[in-house]
């Protein structure tokens, strides 16, 4: 078993229960533990293929289920996740191994490699022509293996770095990322969800396809605990920590697209049992 608590947490739930659910005003996307593990493995594999350790992954994309999957895939590969404006990172002399974004303008120009992902949850490739030498963050990802052996990592390794608009840098180690959130080794003991409460199978677009409707909000509660956690932070660093906190409790993390209406957020909380 890995000694690094973040590595243990990322590999703690390979089940058919919901692990990550994404809501926008127009869609609901569900990833079970098994499906999310596959996405993380593919992401880690692509990062390893396109960059060398200890180079980090720059995430230029806003909060999205794909952003969460890429961040966790980077941590599975033992890499650092870098948040901040791509152009500002380049001005600061920071050179990520790989930069991922939803638009060319969000990419980091100093990165060794770049990947554009479609923001459409059901898209399996970048829509239209890619800029020269830029990877397709959907199609190239899907060509990676479905399983991945986690890279060696230590709790004191840097996990998350953020470049603020004023140019200041702040970083968290892998241990600090989890500090105060959860006992990352105790996820198995905190499985509160009823497998029968899981939504339907992935849709025709593959792992991230839309799932069937969830059951009543209270059906999977155990000993007064909700089966899911609604992630309320909209900044990516805060949201990622809330996702990890939910997983450490053995619960599903429910994330909302930036700008999701209050009515849609309330529906998500009721439907997922938050």
Tab-separated table of N, CA and C in Angstrom, residues 48-146:
chain	number	residue	atom	x	y	z
A	48	UNK	N	2.592	11.333	-18.267
A	48	UNK	CA	3.885	10.642	-18.313
A	48	UNK	C	4.446	10.580	-19.726
A	49	UNK	N	3.558	10.400	-20.699
A	49	UNK	CA	3.994	10.289	-22.089
A	49	UNK	C	4.535	11.613	-22.618
A	50	UNK	N	3.911	12.707	-22.228
A	50	UNK	CA	4.213	14.009	-22.828
A	50	UNK	C	5.144	14.893	-22.000
A	51	UNK	N	5.501	14.475	-20.795
A	51	UNK	CA	6.384	15.296	-19.956
A	51	UNK	C	7.219	14.402	-19.062
A	52	UNK	N	8.223	14.997	-18.474
A	52	UNK	CA	9.148	14.253	-17.621
A	52	UNK	C	9.023	14.725	-16.172
A	53	UNK	N	9.059	13.784	-15.218
A	53	UNK	CA	9.060	14.214	-13.819
A	53	UNK	C	10.333	14.978	-13.498
A	54	UNK	N	10.275	15.966	-12.656
A	54	UNK	CA	9.125	16.378	-11.833
A	54	UNK	C	8.310	17.516	-12.431
A	55	UNK	N	8.296	17.656	-13.746
A	55	UNK	CA	7.552	18.752	-14.366
A	55	UNK	C	6.075	18.673	-13.992
A	56	UNK	N	5.475	19.837	-13.750
A	56	UNK	CA	4.097	19.884	-13.299
A	56	UNK	C	3.101	20.042	-14.431
A	57	UNK	N	1.822	19.958	-14.061
A	57	UNK	CA	0.710	20.143	-14.989
A	57	UNK	C	0.060	21.492	-14.714
A	58	UNK	N	0.005	22.349	-15.733
A	58	UNK	CA	-0.727	23.605	-15.619
A	58	UNK	C	-2.169	23.377	-16.041
A	59	UNK	N	-3.100	23.808	-15.195
A	59	UNK	CA	-4.520	23.746	-15.527
A	59	UNK	C	-5.025	25.159	-15.779
A	60	UNK	N	-5.278	25.464	-17.047
A	60	UNK	CA	-5.817	26.768	-17.396
A	60	UNK	C	-7.326	26.773	-17.473
A	61	UNK	N	-7.948	25.591	-17.471
A	61	UNK	CA	-9.396	25.478	-17.602
A	61	UNK	C	-10.094	25.816	-16.293
A	62	UNK	N	-11.313	26.346	-16.368
A	62	UNK	CA	-12.080	26.623	-15.145
A	62	UNK	C	-12.576	25.326	-14.504
A	63	UNK	N	-13.281	25.466	-13.383
A	63	UNK	CA	-13.796	24.297	-12.670
A	63	UNK	C	-14.739	23.496	-13.564
A	64	UNK	N	-14.507	22.189	-13.619
A	64	UNK	CA	-15.248	21.284	-14.500
A	64	UNK	C	-14.881	19.878	-14.049
A	65	UNK	N	-15.704	18.892	-14.392
A	65	UNK	CA	-15.311	17.532	-14.007
A	65	UNK	C	-14.015	17.125	-14.702
A	66	UNK	N	-13.786	17.622	-15.915
A	66	UNK	CA	-12.527	17.293	-16.593
A	66	UNK	C	-11.335	17.894	-15.832
A	67	UNK	N	-11.505	19.096	-15.306
A	67	UNK	CA	-10.426	19.729	-14.552
A	67	UNK	C	-10.071	18.910	-13.320
A	68	UNK	N	-11.091	18.424	-12.611
A	68	UNK	CA	-10.855	17.582	-11.436
A	68	UNK	C	-10.121	16.307	-11.840
A	69	UNK	N	-10.565	15.679	-12.928
A	69	UNK	CA	-9.927	14.436	-13.375
A	69	UNK	C	-8.469	14.665	-13.763
A	70	UNK	N	-8.180	15.768	-14.437
A	70	UNK	CA	-6.793	16.049	-14.830
A	70	UNK	C	-5.929	16.336	-13.608
A	71	UNK	N	-6.446	17.083	-12.653
A	71	UNK	CA	-5.666	17.370	-11.443
A	71	UNK	C	-5.346	16.083	-10.697
A	72	UNK	N	-6.348	15.237	-10.527
A	72	UNK	CA	-6.129	13.986	-9.790
A	72	UNK	C	-5.234	13.032	-10.573
A	73	UNK	N	-5.339	13.049	-11.896
A	73	UNK	CA	-4.428	12.244	-12.702
A	73	UNK	C	-2.988	12.696	-12.546
A	74	UNK	N	-2.793	14.015	-12.446
A	74	UNK	CA	-1.438	14.540	-12.225
A	74	UNK	C	-0.897	14.074	-10.881
A	75	UNK	N	-1.728	14.120	-9.847
A	75	UNK	CA	-1.277	13.668	-8.526
A	75	UNK	C	-0.999	12.173	-8.525
A	76	UNK	N	-1.786	11.411	-9.277
A	76	UNK	CA	-1.534	9.976	-9.379
A	76	UNK	C	-0.173	9.727	-10.022
A	77	UNK	N	0.214	10.597	-10.944
A	77	UNK	CA	1.514	10.491	-11.608
A	77	UNK	C	2.635	11.119	-10.788
A	78	UNK	N	2.328	11.561	-9.577
A	78	UNK	CA	3.343	12.159	-8.717
A	78	UNK	C	3.718	13.574	-9.095
A	79	UNK	N	2.863	14.247	-9.868
A	79	UNK	CA	3.194	15.586	-10.355
A	79	UNK	C	2.503	16.683	-9.548
A	80	UNK	N	2.996	17.866	-9.752
A	80	UNK	CA	2.437	19.073	-9.154
A	80	UNK	C	1.389	19.657	-10.094
A	81	UNK	N	0.300	20.171	-9.533
A	81	UNK	CA	-0.711	20.893	-10.296
A	81	UNK	C	-0.457	22.388	-10.124
A	82	UNK	N	-0.435	23.107	-11.248
A	82	UNK	CA	-0.132	24.542	-11.244
A	82	UNK	C	-1.362	25.301	-11.733
A	83	UNK	N	-1.848	26.229	-10.922
A	83	UNK	CA	-3.007	27.044	-11.267
A	83	UNK	C	-2.577	28.487	-11.471
A	84	UNK	N	-3.237	29.147	-12.405
A	84	UNK	CA	-2.920	30.545	-12.671
A	84	UNK	C	-2.973	30.830	-14.154
A	85	UNK	N	-2.912	32.088	-14.489
A	85	UNK	CA	-2.930	32.510	-15.888
A	85	UNK	C	-1.721	31.953	-16.632
A	86	UNK	N	-1.977	31.307	-17.768
A	86	UNK	CA	-0.878	30.770	-18.562
A	86	UNK	C	0.141	31.819	-18.973
A	87	UNK	N	-0.297	32.948	-19.547
A	87	UNK	CA	0.669	33.988	-19.917
A	87	UNK	C	1.451	34.534	-18.722
A	88	UNK	N	0.788	34.685	-17.558
A	88	UNK	CA	1.502	35.178	-16.375
A	88	UNK	C	2.533	34.171	-15.881
A	89	UNK	N	2.207	32.888	-15.984
A	89	UNK	CA	3.182	31.864	-15.607
A	89	UNK	C	4.426	31.969	-16.481
A	90	UNK	N	4.202	32.172	-17.781
A	90	UNK	CA	5.337	32.301	-18.695
A	90	UNK	C	6.176	33.530	-18.346
A	91	UNK	N	5.516	34.650	-18.027
A	91	UNK	CA	6.244	35.864	-17.647
A	91	UNK	C	7.060	35.656	-16.375
A	92	UNK	N	6.553	34.782	-15.481
A	92	UNK	CA	7.252	34.514	-14.222
A	92	UNK	C	8.367	33.491	-14.389
A	93	UNK	N	8.543	32.978	-15.600
A	93	UNK	CA	9.601	32.009	-15.857
A	93	UNK	C	9.279	30.595	-15.422
A	94	UNK	N	7.997	30.293	-15.206
A	94	UNK	CA	7.575	28.948	-14.806
A	94	UNK	C	7.331	28.120	-16.059
A	95	UNK	N	7.892	26.918	-16.089
A	95	UNK	CA	7.815	26.052	-17.273
A	95	UNK	C	7.142	24.732	-16.891
A	96	UNK	N	5.827	24.638	-17.046
A	96	UNK	CA	5.164	23.364	-16.777
A	96	UNK	C	5.541	22.318	-17.825
A	97	UNK	N	5.429	21.058	-17.449
A	97	UNK	CA	5.666	20.011	-18.435
A	97	UNK	C	4.542	19.917	-19.442
A	98	UNK	N	3.302	20.187	-18.971
A	98	UNK	CA	2.121	20.103	-19.819
A	98	UNK	C	1.124	21.149	-19.352
A	99	UNK	N	0.468	21.800	-20.303
A	99	UNK	CA	-0.572	22.777	-20.004
A	99	UNK	C	-1.869	22.311	-20.635
A	100	UNK	N	-2.946	22.251	-19.843
A	100	UNK	CA	-4.255	21.832	-20.339
A	100	UNK	C	-5.240	22.980	-20.177
A	101	UNK	N	-6.066	23.213	-21.195
A	101	UNK	CA	-7.039	24.297	-21.140
A	101	UNK	C	-8.200	23.983	-22.072
A	102	UNK	N	-9.247	24.806	-21.960
A	102	UNK	CA	-10.408	24.682	-22.834
A	102	UNK	C	-10.326	25.625	-24.031
A	103	UNK	N	-9.456	26.633	-23.957
A	103	UNK	CA	-9.276	27.570	-25.063
A	103	UNK	C	-7.786	27.804	-25.269
A	104	UNK	N	-7.367	28.136	-26.487
A	104	UNK	CA	-5.942	28.400	-26.723
A	104	UNK	C	-5.397	29.526	-25.855
A	105	UNK	N	-6.230	30.524	-25.558
A	105	UNK	CA	-5.772	31.672	-24.773
A	105	UNK	C	-5.425	31.283	-23.336
A	106	UNK	N	-6.013	30.195	-22.833
A	106	UNK	CA	-5.764	29.770	-21.450
A	106	UNK	C	-4.492	28.941	-21.311
A	107	UNK	N	-3.936	28.473	-22.419
A	107	UNK	CA	-2.737	27.639	-22.355
A	107	UNK	C	-1.533	28.443	-21.879
A	108	UNK	N	-0.589	27.742	-21.276
A	108	UNK	CA	0.660	28.384	-20.859
A	108	UNK	C	1.660	28.305	-22.007
A	109	UNK	N	2.084	29.434	-22.568
A	109	UNK	CA	2.979	29.403	-23.729
A	109	UNK	C	4.364	28.853	-23.426
A	110	UNK	N	4.760	28.826	-22.152
A	110	UNK	CA	6.091	28.315	-21.818
A	110	UNK	C	6.105	26.813	-21.544
A	111	UNK	N	4.938	26.167	-21.561
A	111	UNK	CA	4.874	24.734	-21.258
A	111	UNK	C	5.589	23.918	-22.326
A	112	UNK	N	6.176	22.813	-21.910
A	112	UNK	CA	6.855	21.923	-22.853
A	112	UNK	C	5.875	21.291	-23.833
A	113	UNK	N	4.652	21.024	-23.378
A	113	UNK	CA	3.604	20.461	-24.233
A	113	UNK	C	2.282	21.099	-23.836
A	114	UNK	N	1.336	21.124	-24.788
A	114	UNK	CA	0.042	21.747	-24.547
A	114	UNK	C	-1.065	20.815	-25.020
A	115	UNK	N	-2.214	20.867	-24.324
A	115	UNK	CA	-3.362	20.038	-24.697
A	115	UNK	C	-4.630	20.862	-24.561
A	116	UNK	N	-5.473	20.814	-25.573
A	116	UNK	CA	-6.769	21.476	-25.532
A	116	UNK	C	-7.856	20.427	-25.364
A	117	UNK	N	-8.724	20.637	-24.374
A	117	UNK	CA	-9.838	19.730	-24.111
A	117	UNK	C	-11.143	20.401	-24.515
A	118	UNK	N	-12.073	19.659	-25.083
A	118	UNK	CA	-13.393	20.232	-25.330
A	118	UNK	C	-14.131	20.415	-24.014
A	119	UNK	N	-14.841	21.512	-23.878
A	119	UNK	CA	-15.591	21.748	-22.647
A	119	UNK	C	-16.891	20.961	-22.634
A	120	UNK	N	-17.372	20.579	-23.804
A	120	UNK	CA	-18.559	19.734	-23.911
A	120	UNK	C	-18.264	18.384	-23.258
A	121	UNK	N	-19.051	18.001	-22.275
A	121	UNK	CA	-18.780	16.775	-21.524
A	121	UNK	C	-18.853	15.520	-22.377
A	122	UNK	N	-19.643	15.527	-23.428
A	122	UNK	CA	-19.808	14.331	-24.246
A	122	UNK	C	-18.872	14.296	-25.450
A	123	UNK	N	-18.089	15.340	-25.655
A	123	UNK	CA	-17.187	15.374	-26.809
A	123	UNK	C	-16.043	14.385	-26.619
A	124	UNK	N	-15.692	13.701	-27.685
A	124	UNK	CA	-14.604	12.724	-27.631
A	124	UNK	C	-13.369	13.219	-28.377
A	125	UNK	N	-13.438	14.439	-28.931
A	125	UNK	CA	-12.265	15.039	-29.587
A	125	UNK	C	-12.454	16.556	-29.622
A	126	UNK	N	-11.354	17.253	-29.883
A	126	UNK	CA	-11.407	18.708	-29.988
A	126	UNK	C	-12.208	19.104	-31.220
A	127	UNK	N	-13.165	20.046	-31.083
A	127	UNK	CA	-13.966	20.449	-32.237
A	127	UNK	C	-13.179	21.394	-33.151
A	128	UNK	N	-12.962	20.996	-34.364
A	128	UNK	CA	-12.241	21.861	-35.289
A	128	UNK	C	-10.761	21.566	-35.345
A	129	UNK	N	-10.020	22.509	-35.920
A	129	UNK	CA	-8.586	22.336	-36.138
A	129	UNK	C	-7.799	22.751	-34.895
A	130	UNK	N	-6.869	21.913	-34.494
A	130	UNK	CA	-6.003	22.227	-33.361
A	130	UNK	C	-4.852	23.127	-33.801
A	131	UNK	N	-4.382	24.005	-32.940
A	131	UNK	CA	-3.169	24.770	-33.259
A	131	UNK	C	-1.991	23.817	-33.455
A	132	UNK	N	-0.968	24.234	-34.177
A	132	UNK	CA	0.190	23.366	-34.415
A	132	UNK	C	0.800	22.842	-33.114
A	133	UNK	N	1.101	21.550	-33.104
A	133	UNK	CA	1.795	20.853	-32.015
A	133	UNK	C	0.978	20.730	-30.731
A	134	UNK	N	-0.284	21.142	-30.747
A	134	UNK	CA	-1.125	21.041	-29.555
A	134	UNK	C	-1.859	19.705	-29.565
A	135	UNK	N	-1.852	19.027	-28.429
A	135	UNK	CA	-2.496	17.725	-28.301
A	135	UNK	C	-4.006	17.870	-28.184
A	136	UNK	N	-4.708	16.813	-28.585
A	136	UNK	CA	-6.147	16.729	-28.372
A	136	UNK	C	-6.357	16.113	-26.988
A	137	UNK	N	-6.792	16.913	-26.036
A	137	UNK	CA	-6.914	16.449	-24.662
A	137	UNK	C	-8.011	15.453	-24.427
A	138	UNK	N	-8.830	15.176	-25.431
A	138	UNK	CA	-9.853	14.134	-25.313
A	138	UNK	C	-9.429	12.895	-26.094
A	139	UNK	N	-9.193	13.047	-27.388
A	139	UNK	CA	-8.851	11.891	-28.217
A	139	UNK	C	-7.517	11.271	-27.814
A	140	UNK	N	-6.495	12.094	-27.583
A	140	UNK	CA	-5.191	11.552	-27.190
A	140	UNK	C	-5.246	10.915	-25.805
A	141	UNK	N	-6.116	11.428	-24.959
A	141	UNK	CA	-6.281	10.848	-23.626
A	141	UNK	C	-6.874	9.448	-23.718
A	142	UNK	N	-7.871	9.285	-24.567
A	142	UNK	CA	-8.565	8.003	-24.641
A	142	UNK	C	-7.696	6.894	-25.200
A	143	UNK	N	-6.595	7.231	-25.847
A	143	UNK	CA	-5.704	6.199	-26.379
A	143	UNK	C	-4.777	5.630	-25.304
A	144	UNK	N	-4.806	6.212	-24.108
A	144	UNK	CA	-3.950	5.736	-23.020
A	144	UNK	C	-4.566	4.503	-22.345
A	145	UNK	N	-3.749	3.690	-21.659
A	145	UNK	CA	-4.271	2.495	-20.979
A	145	UNK	C	-5.287	2.847	-19.891
A	146	UNK	N	-6.151	1.880	-19.584
A	146	UNK	CA	-7.187	2.079	-18.577
A	146	UNK	C	-6.674	1.922	-17.149
